Tab-separated table of C-alpha atoms in Angstrom:
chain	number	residue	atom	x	y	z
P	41	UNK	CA	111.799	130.608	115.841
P	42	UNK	CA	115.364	131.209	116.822
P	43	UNK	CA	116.716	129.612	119.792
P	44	UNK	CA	119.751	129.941	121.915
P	45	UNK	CA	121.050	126.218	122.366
P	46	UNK	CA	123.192	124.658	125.700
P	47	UNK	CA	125.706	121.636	125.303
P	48	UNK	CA	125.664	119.780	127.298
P	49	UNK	CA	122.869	119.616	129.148
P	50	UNK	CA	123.924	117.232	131.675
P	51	UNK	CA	127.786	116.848	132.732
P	52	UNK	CA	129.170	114.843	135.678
P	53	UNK	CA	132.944	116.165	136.212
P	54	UNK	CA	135.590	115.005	138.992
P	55	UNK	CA	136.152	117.953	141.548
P	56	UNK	CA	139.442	119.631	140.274
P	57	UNK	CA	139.307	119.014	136.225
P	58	UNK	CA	138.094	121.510	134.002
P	59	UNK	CA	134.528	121.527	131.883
P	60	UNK	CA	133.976	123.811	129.214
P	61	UNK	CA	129.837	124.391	129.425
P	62	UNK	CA	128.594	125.660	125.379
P	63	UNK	CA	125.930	127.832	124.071
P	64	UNK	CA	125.062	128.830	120.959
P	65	UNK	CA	122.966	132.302	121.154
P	66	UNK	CA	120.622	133.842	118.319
P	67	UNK	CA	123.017	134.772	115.359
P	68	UNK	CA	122.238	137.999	115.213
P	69	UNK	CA	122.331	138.845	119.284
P	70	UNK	CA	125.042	141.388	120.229
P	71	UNK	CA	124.533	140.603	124.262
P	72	UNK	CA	125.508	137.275	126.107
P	73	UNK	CA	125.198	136.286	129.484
P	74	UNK	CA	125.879	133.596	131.899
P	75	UNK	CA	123.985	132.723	135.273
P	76	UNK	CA	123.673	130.217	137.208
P	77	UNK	CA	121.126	128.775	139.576
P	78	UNK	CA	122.304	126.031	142.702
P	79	UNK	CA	119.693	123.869	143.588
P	80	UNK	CA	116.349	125.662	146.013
P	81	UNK	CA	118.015	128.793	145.099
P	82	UNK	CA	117.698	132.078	142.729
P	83	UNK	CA	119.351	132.621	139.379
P	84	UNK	CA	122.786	134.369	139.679
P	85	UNK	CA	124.153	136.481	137.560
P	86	UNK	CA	127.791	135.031	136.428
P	87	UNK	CA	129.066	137.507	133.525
P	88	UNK	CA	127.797	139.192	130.383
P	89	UNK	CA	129.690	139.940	127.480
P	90	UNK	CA	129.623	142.265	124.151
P	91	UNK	CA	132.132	143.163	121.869
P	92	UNK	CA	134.352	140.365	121.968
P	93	UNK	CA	135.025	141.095	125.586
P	94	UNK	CA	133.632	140.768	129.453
P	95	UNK	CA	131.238	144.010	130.341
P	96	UNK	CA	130.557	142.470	133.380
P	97	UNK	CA	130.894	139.727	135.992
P	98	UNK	CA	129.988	139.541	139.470
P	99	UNK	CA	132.232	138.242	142.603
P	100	UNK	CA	131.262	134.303	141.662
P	101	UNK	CA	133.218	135.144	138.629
P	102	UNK	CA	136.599	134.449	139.528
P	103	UNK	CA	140.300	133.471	138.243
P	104	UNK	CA	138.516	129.930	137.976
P	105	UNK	CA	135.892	131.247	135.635
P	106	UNK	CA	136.448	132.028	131.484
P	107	UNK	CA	134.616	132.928	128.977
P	108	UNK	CA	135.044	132.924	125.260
P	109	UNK	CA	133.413	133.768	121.505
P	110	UNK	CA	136.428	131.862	119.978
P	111	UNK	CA	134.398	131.765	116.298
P	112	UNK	CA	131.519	134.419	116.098
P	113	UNK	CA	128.702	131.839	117.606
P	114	UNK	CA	129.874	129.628	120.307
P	115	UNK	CA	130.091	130.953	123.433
P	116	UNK	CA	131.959	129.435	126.487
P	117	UNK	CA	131.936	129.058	129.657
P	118	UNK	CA	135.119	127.264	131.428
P	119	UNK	CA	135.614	126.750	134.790
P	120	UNK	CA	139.298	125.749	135.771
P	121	UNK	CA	139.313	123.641	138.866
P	122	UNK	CA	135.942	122.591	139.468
P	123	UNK	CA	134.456	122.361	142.769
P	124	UNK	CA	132.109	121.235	144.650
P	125	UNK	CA	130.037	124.268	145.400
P	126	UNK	CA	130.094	124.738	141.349
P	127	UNK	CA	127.482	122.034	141.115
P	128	UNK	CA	124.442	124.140	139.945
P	129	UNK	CA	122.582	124.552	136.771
P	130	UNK	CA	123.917	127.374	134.371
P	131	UNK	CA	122.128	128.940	131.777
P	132	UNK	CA	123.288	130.760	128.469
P	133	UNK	CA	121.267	134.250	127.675
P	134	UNK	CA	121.239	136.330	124.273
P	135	UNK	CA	119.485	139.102	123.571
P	136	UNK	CA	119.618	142.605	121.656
P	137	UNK	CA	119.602	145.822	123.109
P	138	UNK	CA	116.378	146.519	124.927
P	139	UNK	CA	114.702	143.577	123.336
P	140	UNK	CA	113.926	139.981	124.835
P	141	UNK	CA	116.116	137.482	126.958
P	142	UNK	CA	116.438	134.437	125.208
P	143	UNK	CA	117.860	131.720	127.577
P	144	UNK	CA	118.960	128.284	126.901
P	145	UNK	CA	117.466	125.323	128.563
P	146	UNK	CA	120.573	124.811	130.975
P	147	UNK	CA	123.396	122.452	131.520
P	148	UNK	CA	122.968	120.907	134.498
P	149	UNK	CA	126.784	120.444	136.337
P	150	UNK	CA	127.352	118.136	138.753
P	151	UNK	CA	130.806	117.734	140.570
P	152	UNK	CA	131.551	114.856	142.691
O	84	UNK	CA	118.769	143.355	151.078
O	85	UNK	CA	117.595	141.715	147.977
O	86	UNK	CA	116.492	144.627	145.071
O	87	UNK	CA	113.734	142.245	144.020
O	88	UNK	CA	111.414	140.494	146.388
O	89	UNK	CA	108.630	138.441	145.350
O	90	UNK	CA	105.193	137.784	147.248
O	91	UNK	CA	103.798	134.712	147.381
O	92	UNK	CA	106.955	132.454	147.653
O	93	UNK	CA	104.987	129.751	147.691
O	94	UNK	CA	101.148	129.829	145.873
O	95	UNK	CA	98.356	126.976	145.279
O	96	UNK	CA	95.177	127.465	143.336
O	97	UNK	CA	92.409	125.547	142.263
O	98	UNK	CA	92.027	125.411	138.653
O	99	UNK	CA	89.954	128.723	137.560
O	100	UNK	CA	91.060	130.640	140.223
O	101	UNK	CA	92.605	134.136	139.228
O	102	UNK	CA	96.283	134.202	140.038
O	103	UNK	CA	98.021	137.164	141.308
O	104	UNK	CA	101.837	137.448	142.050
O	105	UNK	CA	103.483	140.692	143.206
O	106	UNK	CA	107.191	141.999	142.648
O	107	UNK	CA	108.605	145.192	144.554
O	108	UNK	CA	112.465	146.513	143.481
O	109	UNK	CA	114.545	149.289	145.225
O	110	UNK	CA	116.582	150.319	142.310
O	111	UNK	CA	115.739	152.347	139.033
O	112	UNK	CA	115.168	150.089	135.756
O	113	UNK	CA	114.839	150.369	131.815
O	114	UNK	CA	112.738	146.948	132.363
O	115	UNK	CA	111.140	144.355	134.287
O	116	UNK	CA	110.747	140.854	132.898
O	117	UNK	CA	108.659	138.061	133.686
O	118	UNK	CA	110.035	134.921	133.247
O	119	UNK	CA	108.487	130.843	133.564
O	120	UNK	CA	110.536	128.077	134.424
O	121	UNK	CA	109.312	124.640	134.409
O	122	UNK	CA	110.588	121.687	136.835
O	123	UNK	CA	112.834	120.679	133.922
O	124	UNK	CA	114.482	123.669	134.902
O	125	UNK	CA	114.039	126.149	131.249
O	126	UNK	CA	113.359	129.314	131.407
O	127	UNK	CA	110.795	131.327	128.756
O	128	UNK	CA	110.188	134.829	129.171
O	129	UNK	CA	106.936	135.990	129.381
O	130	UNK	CA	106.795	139.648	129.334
O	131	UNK	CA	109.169	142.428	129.184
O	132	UNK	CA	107.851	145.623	130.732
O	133	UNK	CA	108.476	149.503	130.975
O	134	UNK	CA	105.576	151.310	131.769
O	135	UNK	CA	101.751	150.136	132.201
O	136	UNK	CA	99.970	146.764	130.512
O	137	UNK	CA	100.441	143.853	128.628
O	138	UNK	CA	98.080	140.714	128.172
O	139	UNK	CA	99.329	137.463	126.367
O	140	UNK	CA	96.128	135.123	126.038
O	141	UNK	CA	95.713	134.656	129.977
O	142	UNK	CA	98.330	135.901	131.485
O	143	UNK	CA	98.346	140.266	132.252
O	144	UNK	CA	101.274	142.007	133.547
O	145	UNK	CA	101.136	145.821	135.156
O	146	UNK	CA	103.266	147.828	136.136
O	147	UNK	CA	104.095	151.155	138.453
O	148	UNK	CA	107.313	152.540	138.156
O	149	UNK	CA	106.342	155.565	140.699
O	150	UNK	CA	105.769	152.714	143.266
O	151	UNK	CA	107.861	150.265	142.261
O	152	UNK	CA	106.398	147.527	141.763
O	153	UNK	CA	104.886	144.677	139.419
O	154	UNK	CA	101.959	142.123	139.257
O	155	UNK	CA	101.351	139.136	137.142
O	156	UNK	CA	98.087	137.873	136.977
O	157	UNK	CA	96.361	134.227	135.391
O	158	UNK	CA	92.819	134.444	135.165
O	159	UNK	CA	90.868	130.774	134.780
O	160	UNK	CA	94.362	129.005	136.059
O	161	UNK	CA	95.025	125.711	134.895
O	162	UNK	CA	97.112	122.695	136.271
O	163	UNK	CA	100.032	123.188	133.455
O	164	UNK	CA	100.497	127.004	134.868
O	165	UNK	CA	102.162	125.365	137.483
O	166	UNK	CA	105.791	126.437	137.567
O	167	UNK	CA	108.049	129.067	138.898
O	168	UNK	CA	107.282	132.234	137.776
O	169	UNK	CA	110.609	134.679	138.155
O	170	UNK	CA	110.303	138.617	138.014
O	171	UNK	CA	113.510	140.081	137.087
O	172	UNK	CA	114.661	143.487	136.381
O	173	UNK	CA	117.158	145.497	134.303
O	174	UNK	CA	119.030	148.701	135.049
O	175	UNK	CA	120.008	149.673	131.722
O	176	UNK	CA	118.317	148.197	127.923
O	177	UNK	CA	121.887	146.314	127.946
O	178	UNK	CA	122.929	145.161	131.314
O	179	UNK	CA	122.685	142.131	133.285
O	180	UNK	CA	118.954	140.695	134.443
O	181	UNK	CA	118.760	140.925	138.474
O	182	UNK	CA	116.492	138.208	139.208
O	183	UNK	CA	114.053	137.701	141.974
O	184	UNK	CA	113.574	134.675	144.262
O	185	UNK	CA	110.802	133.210	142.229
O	186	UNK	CA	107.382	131.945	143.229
O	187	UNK	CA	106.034	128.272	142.833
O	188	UNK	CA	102.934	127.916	141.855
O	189	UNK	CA	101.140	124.443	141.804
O	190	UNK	CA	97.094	124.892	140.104
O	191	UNK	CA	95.417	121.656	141.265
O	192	UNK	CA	92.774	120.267	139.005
């Protein structure tokens, strides 16, 4: 069965340098998301994406956050200047219109 | 306030006991979802739901859209049930999952 894969799944990063976090959803999904989930705490919604473009993203989203589709099946996540409230897990979702999420299993981020 | 609560937060069974965990949401929604995550942290989705029923081997979901709210049941539990089970919710068949607070449930053998 298709699966929507997460590289990778365990990064240690300096506060202040960038990460790039990758997923690669089911080919033929037309609906991405990211969330993320800090330690004890709920899943957050981060930003979806369709079209080649953001639909969405909520107020954790900020200048610090990017995403990209650069060729058709990665998709990105880059955070900027990492801190140390951006330690969390994040996972990658697909899915089609009214049909199944499909998550990743999660990179784990750690900044020290 | 949150627009999905859970109830229990916290849950512990003996093996064979019949499980029941209860979601309530304030807003309007194409679906609910309920999802498993494991310690390892994954999450699988269980069930997606719109209106009424839906059984998967042991596991039933129900749902009443007039009131709101969800249950997910385990009948004969069993120690590897034990994870977080997430209900989450959709607004739209395309937008964003708004995810509960989760409940941990531990079946001991």
């Amino acid at each position: 069965e298709p699966e929507v894969t997460q590289t990778p799944s365990h990064q240690v990063t300096q506060m202040g340098q960038e990460v790039i976090l990758r997923c690669v959803p089911i080919s033929n999904h037309l609906y991405f998301y990211w969330y993320r989930q800090i330690l004890g705490q709920k899943v957050e919604f981060l930003v979806s994406f369709y079209n080649n473009e953001i639909s969405e993203k909520s107020e954790i989203f900020d200048d610090q956050f990017s995403v990209e589709r650069p060729d058709g099946s990665n998709f990105t996540l880059k955070i900027r200047s990492t801190k140390l409230e951006d330690s969390a897990m994040y996972f990658c979702a697909s899915t089609l219109p009214g049909g199944w999420l499909h998550f990743g299993d999660g990179t784990r981020l750690s900044i020290l | 306030k949150n627009e999905v609560e859970q109830s229990p937060q916290n849950l512990t069974a003996q093996e064979g006991e019949f499980i029941t965990i209860n979601c309530s949401y304030s807003v309007g929604i194409s679906a609910l979802h309920w999802l498993q995550q494991h310690p390892g942290g994954g999450i699988v989705s269980l069930f997606m739901l719109s209106s009424g029923k839906k059984k998967h081997g042991r596991l039933i979901a129900t749902i009443n859209i007039q009131e709101k709210h969800s249950s997910l049941h385990i009948t004969a539990s069993h120690p590897r049930d034990s994870a977080v089970y997430i209900c989450a919710v959709q607004k739209t068949s395309y937008d964003k999952v708004i995810f509960g607070p989760g409940t941990s449930l531990s079946v001991i053998p």
